[in-house]
């Protein structure tokens, strides 16, 4: 598959995954977290589909399109591990996380995603969802929308408290 086709599939997976997850969390309380603002495309889609939710964003080097720049009091500038720790310190609980970090090289991206997984899981409310561009560890994987091929995007849900 060409990198162009791969990019198109990635964008489709993000759009379909966000819309699917937004429906799944409709009965859950909690904020939303975008890890990796980039150009702000997925942030903008989250904002459009979940207008009633607070949306937090972690980004080491904010440079999004001006129309997709989060309010400064919801943007944590810096490394993802520090941002996740800061949200935990503030007592933020989230129903949905979109994780979108990486350089497209598994040997680099997988350890990063694995290392950040526990801190993301800790912020999630029971039943909360993570959709991720790389595999996470420690949360049960679930099937995402039918339109997203396995291994194209990764979906997880925090089990309900016992
Ligand atoms: C793939 S882009 C995100 C694209 C975005 N979701 C969109 O739709 O436009 C990843 C972003 O994560 C940021 N980033 C990468 N590693 C990071 C880290 N360890 N901590 C914080 N931000 C990071 C990069 O600066 C980049 O802007």
mmCIF file of C-alpha atoms and ligand atoms in Angstrom:
data_model
loop_
_atom_site.group_PDB
_atom_site.id
_atom_site.type_symbol
_atom_site.label_atom_id
_atom_site.label_comp_id
_atom_site.label_asym_id
_atom_site.label_seq_id
_atom_site.Cartn_x
_atom_site.Cartn_y
_atom_site.Cartn_z
ATOM 1 C CA UNK A 1 0.000 0.000 0.000
ATOM 2 C CA UNK A 2 1.382 3.436 -0.846
ATOM 3 C CA UNK A 3 1.952 5.923 1.945
ATOM 4 C CA UNK A 4 -0.818 8.053 0.414
ATOM 5 C CA UNK A 5 -3.303 5.179 0.728
ATOM 6 C CA UNK A 6 -2.040 4.545 4.234
ATOM 7 C CA UNK A 7 -2.599 8.196 5.184
ATOM 8 C CA UNK A 8 -6.132 8.126 3.767
ATOM 9 C CA UNK A 9 -6.937 5.009 5.780
ATOM 10 C CA UNK A 10 -5.500 6.594 8.895
ATOM 11 C CA UNK A 11 -7.677 9.687 8.515
ATOM 12 C CA UNK A 12 -10.768 7.557 7.856
ATOM 13 C CA UNK A 13 -9.986 5.450 10.916
ATOM 14 C CA UNK A 14 -9.633 8.567 13.048
ATOM 15 C CA UNK A 15 -12.899 10.057 11.825
ATOM 16 C CA UNK A 16 -14.881 6.829 12.159
ATOM 17 C CA UNK A 17 -13.206 5.964 15.458
ATOM 18 C CA UNK A 18 -13.942 9.334 17.015
ATOM 19 C CA UNK A 19 -17.592 9.236 15.928
ATOM 20 C CA UNK A 20 -17.996 5.657 17.165
ATOM 21 C CA UNK A 21 -16.359 6.476 20.512
ATOM 22 C CA UNK A 22 -18.429 9.638 20.928
ATOM 23 C CA UNK A 23 -21.573 7.518 20.680
ATOM 24 C CA UNK A 24 -20.166 4.899 23.075
ATOM 25 C CA UNK A 25 -19.501 7.437 25.837
ATOM 26 C CA UNK A 26 -22.828 9.243 25.517
ATOM 27 C CA UNK A 27 -24.007 7.926 28.917
ATOM 28 C CA UNK A 28 -20.692 8.500 30.684
ATOM 29 C CA UNK A 29 -19.552 11.557 32.584
ATOM 30 C CA UNK A 30 -16.043 12.839 32.089
ATOM 31 C CA UNK A 31 -13.904 15.063 29.927
ATOM 32 C CA UNK A 32 -12.085 14.272 26.695
ATOM 33 C CA UNK A 33 -8.319 14.204 26.145
ATOM 34 C CA UNK A 34 -6.374 14.595 22.910
ATOM 35 C CA UNK A 35 -2.744 13.464 23.214
ATOM 36 C CA UNK A 36 -0.887 15.047 20.298
ATOM 37 C CA UNK A 37 -2.509 18.167 18.826
ATOM 38 C CA UNK A 38 -0.482 18.334 15.600
ATOM 39 C CA UNK A 39 -2.390 20.318 13.004
ATOM 40 C CA UNK A 40 -5.512 20.084 15.167
ATOM 41 C CA UNK A 41 -7.631 18.051 12.742
ATOM 42 C CA UNK A 42 -8.723 15.359 15.143
ATOM 43 C CA UNK A 43 -9.067 17.913 17.943
ATOM 44 C CA UNK A 44 -11.465 19.846 15.723
ATOM 45 C CA UNK A 45 -13.460 16.691 14.998
ATOM 46 C CA UNK A 46 -13.664 15.844 18.702
ATOM 47 C CA UNK A 47 -14.855 19.378 19.375
ATOM 48 C CA UNK A 48 -17.498 19.130 16.674
ATOM 49 C CA UNK A 49 -18.811 15.738 17.789
ATOM 50 C CA UNK A 50 -18.598 16.384 21.543
ATOM 51 C CA UNK A 51 -19.433 20.083 21.898
ATOM 52 C CA UNK A 52 -20.652 19.713 25.462
ATOM 53 C CA UNK A 53 -17.429 18.175 26.808
ATOM 54 C CA UNK A 54 -14.320 19.815 28.157
ATOM 55 C CA UNK A 55 -11.478 18.798 25.826
ATOM 56 C CA UNK A 56 -7.939 18.747 27.217
ATOM 57 C CA UNK A 57 -4.959 18.655 24.871
ATOM 58 C CA UNK A 58 -1.336 17.665 25.459
ATOM 59 C CA UNK A 59 1.244 18.850 22.939
ATOM 60 C CA UNK A 60 4.971 19.474 23.245
ATOM 61 C CA UNK A 61 5.136 22.021 20.416
ATOM 62 C CA UNK A 62 1.772 23.628 19.642
ATOM 63 C CA UNK A 63 1.522 24.682 15.995
ATOM 64 C CA UNK A 64 -2.060 23.876 15.066
ATOM 65 C CA UNK A 65 -4.140 25.688 12.488
ATOM 66 C CA UNK A 66 -5.500 28.825 14.194
ATOM 67 C CA UNK A 67 -9.066 27.522 13.820
ATOM 68 C CA UNK A 68 -8.075 24.376 15.738
ATOM 69 C CA UNK A 69 -6.089 25.878 18.581
ATOM 70 C CA UNK A 70 -7.492 24.934 22.000
ATOM 71 C CA UNK A 71 -8.096 27.551 24.671
ATOM 72 C CA UNK A 72 -4.915 28.101 26.661
ATOM 73 C CA UNK A 73 -6.462 26.833 29.885
ATOM 74 C CA UNK A 74 -7.143 23.453 28.262
ATOM 75 C CA UNK A 75 -3.784 23.062 26.507
ATOM 76 C CA UNK A 76 -0.934 21.456 28.413
ATOM 77 C CA UNK A 77 2.271 22.360 26.639
ATOM 78 C CA UNK A 78 5.063 19.892 27.200
ATOM 79 C CA UNK A 79 5.843 16.214 27.192
ATOM 80 C CA UNK A 80 2.969 13.740 27.314
ATOM 81 C CA UNK A 81 4.110 12.087 30.544
ATOM 82 C CA UNK A 82 4.230 15.445 32.320
ATOM 83 C CA UNK A 83 0.841 16.466 30.905
ATOM 84 C CA UNK A 84 -0.797 13.237 32.012
ATOM 85 C CA UNK A 85 0.686 13.653 35.495
ATOM 86 C CA UNK A 86 -0.602 17.223 35.657
ATOM 87 C CA UNK A 87 -4.138 16.156 34.717
ATOM 88 C CA UNK A 88 -4.030 13.478 37.424
ATOM 89 C CA UNK A 89 -2.804 16.062 39.941
ATOM 90 C CA UNK A 90 -5.774 18.291 39.025
ATOM 91 C CA UNK A 91 -8.199 15.395 39.502
ATOM 92 C CA UNK A 92 -9.348 15.410 35.863
ATOM 93 C CA UNK A 93 -11.314 12.291 34.822
ATOM 94 C CA UNK A 94 -11.886 11.515 31.188
ATOM 95 C CA UNK A 95 -14.416 9.404 29.296
ATOM 96 C CA UNK A 96 -12.465 9.431 26.033
ATOM 97 C CA UNK A 97 -8.803 9.677 25.088
ATOM 98 C CA UNK A 98 -7.508 9.984 21.559
ATOM 99 C CA UNK A 99 -3.815 9.079 21.551
ATOM 100 C CA UNK A 100 -1.980 10.147 18.387
ATOM 101 C CA UNK A 101 1.772 10.256 19.004
ATOM 102 C CA UNK A 102 4.520 8.685 16.976
ATOM 103 C CA UNK A 103 6.838 8.870 14.040
ATOM 104 C CA UNK A 104 5.581 5.818 12.160
ATOM 105 C CA UNK A 105 8.405 3.564 13.324
ATOM 106 C CA UNK A 106 7.201 0.703 15.507
ATOM 107 C CA UNK A 107 10.449 0.351 17.453
ATOM 108 C CA UNK A 108 10.084 3.956 18.572
ATOM 109 C CA UNK A 109 6.313 4.305 18.780
ATOM 110 C CA UNK A 110 5.354 1.105 20.593
ATOM 111 C CA UNK A 111 7.560 1.635 23.655
ATOM 112 C CA UNK A 112 6.335 5.240 23.904
ATOM 113 C CA UNK A 113 2.695 4.143 23.787
ATOM 114 C CA UNK A 114 3.329 1.337 26.278
ATOM 115 C CA UNK A 115 5.109 3.664 28.674
ATOM 116 C CA UNK A 116 2.261 6.195 28.660
ATOM 117 C CA UNK A 117 -0.509 3.576 28.911
ATOM 118 C CA UNK A 118 -0.768 3.346 32.733
ATOM 119 C CA UNK A 119 -1.076 7.114 33.137
ATOM 120 C CA UNK A 120 -3.812 7.261 30.488
ATOM 121 C CA UNK A 121 -5.683 4.333 32.037
ATOM 122 C CA UNK A 122 -5.567 6.044 35.429
ATOM 123 C CA UNK A 123 -7.393 9.116 34.070
ATOM 124 C CA UNK A 124 -10.215 7.104 32.495
ATOM 125 C CA UNK A 125 -13.586 6.650 34.153
ATOM 126 C CA UNK A 126 -14.896 3.046 34.204
ATOM 127 C CA UNK A 127 -16.289 2.291 30.764
ATOM 128 C CA UNK A 128 -14.139 5.035 29.256
ATOM 129 C CA UNK A 129 -12.627 4.544 25.823
ATOM 130 C CA UNK A 130 -9.179 5.085 24.351
ATOM 131 C CA UNK A 131 -8.577 5.142 20.630
ATOM 132 C CA UNK A 132 -4.952 5.054 19.685
ATOM 133 C CA UNK A 133 -2.726 5.079 16.624
ATOM 134 C CA UNK A 134 -0.377 2.609 18.326
ATOM 135 C CA UNK A 135 -0.993 -0.377 20.587
ATOM 136 C CA UNK A 136 -1.323 0.320 24.303
ATOM 137 C CA UNK A 137 -0.779 -2.058 27.197
ATOM 138 C CA UNK A 138 -2.791 -2.841 30.319
ATOM 139 C CA UNK A 139 -6.283 -2.000 29.089
ATOM 140 C CA UNK A 140 -8.601 -4.564 27.481
ATOM 141 C CA UNK A 141 -8.682 -4.138 23.714
ATOM 142 C CA UNK A 142 -12.135 -3.917 22.175
ATOM 143 C CA UNK A 143 -13.421 -4.046 18.640
ATOM 144 C CA UNK A 144 -13.839 -0.627 17.086
ATOM 145 C CA UNK A 145 -16.160 0.370 14.276
ATOM 146 C CA UNK A 146 -16.627 -2.152 11.458
ATOM 147 C CA UNK A 147 -15.193 0.325 8.981
ATOM 148 C CA UNK A 148 -11.771 0.327 10.677
ATOM 149 C CA UNK A 149 -9.556 -2.651 9.824
ATOM 150 C CA UNK A 150 -7.858 -4.413 12.747
ATOM 151 C CA UNK A 151 -4.355 -3.066 13.403
ATOM 152 C CA UNK A 152 -5.184 0.180 11.561
ATOM 153 C CA UNK A 153 -6.289 1.849 14.786
ATOM 154 C CA UNK A 154 -6.531 0.456 18.328
ATOM 155 C CA UNK A 155 -9.496 0.650 20.708
ATOM 156 C CA UNK A 156 -9.602 0.009 24.460
ATOM 157 C CA UNK A 157 -12.141 0.295 27.249
ATOM 158 C CA UNK A 158 -11.528 0.518 30.967
ATOM 159 C CA UNK A 159 -13.504 -2.204 32.742
ATOM 160 C CA UNK A 160 -16.372 -1.128 35.004
ATOM 161 C CA UNK A 161 -15.417 -1.008 38.663
ATOM 162 C CA UNK A 162 -16.300 -4.218 40.515
HETATM 163 C C1 LIG B 1 0.707 12.855 14.556
HETATM 164 S S1 LIG B 1 0.716 14.449 15.266
HETATM 165 C C2 LIG B 1 -0.965 14.609 15.833
HETATM 166 C C3 LIG B 1 -1.912 14.892 14.699
HETATM 167 C C4 LIG B 1 -3.267 15.376 15.160
HETATM 168 N N1 LIG B 1 -3.990 14.356 15.889
HETATM 169 C C5 LIG B 1 -4.087 15.913 14.010
HETATM 170 O O1 LIG B 1 -5.123 15.335 13.672
HETATM 171 O O2 LIG B 1 -3.701 16.944 13.435
HETATM 172 C C6 LIG B 1 1.588 14.170 16.775
HETATM 173 C C7 LIG B 1 1.833 15.411 17.601
HETATM 174 O O3 LIG B 1 2.308 14.980 18.876
HETATM 175 C C8 LIG B 1 3.367 15.796 19.321
HETATM 176 N N2 LIG B 1 4.208 14.939 20.161
HETATM 177 C C9 LIG B 1 4.984 13.898 19.745
HETATM 178 N N3 LIG B 1 5.551 13.297 20.797
HETATM 179 C C10 LIG B 1 5.133 13.948 21.899
HETATM 180 C C11 LIG B 1 5.357 13.777 23.296
HETATM 181 N N4 LIG B 1 6.144 12.798 23.768
HETATM 182 N N5 LIG B 1 4.761 14.623 24.158
HETATM 183 C C12 LIG B 1 3.953 15.623 23.688
HETATM 184 N N6 LIG B 1 3.681 15.823 22.386
HETATM 185 C C13 LIG B 1 4.265 15.012 21.495
HETATM 186 C C14 LIG B 1 4.051 16.298 18.062
HETATM 187 O O4 LIG B 1 4.631 17.561 18.305
HETATM 188 C C15 LIG B 1 2.900 16.359 17.064
HETATM 189 O O5 LIG B 1 2.365 17.664 17.005
#
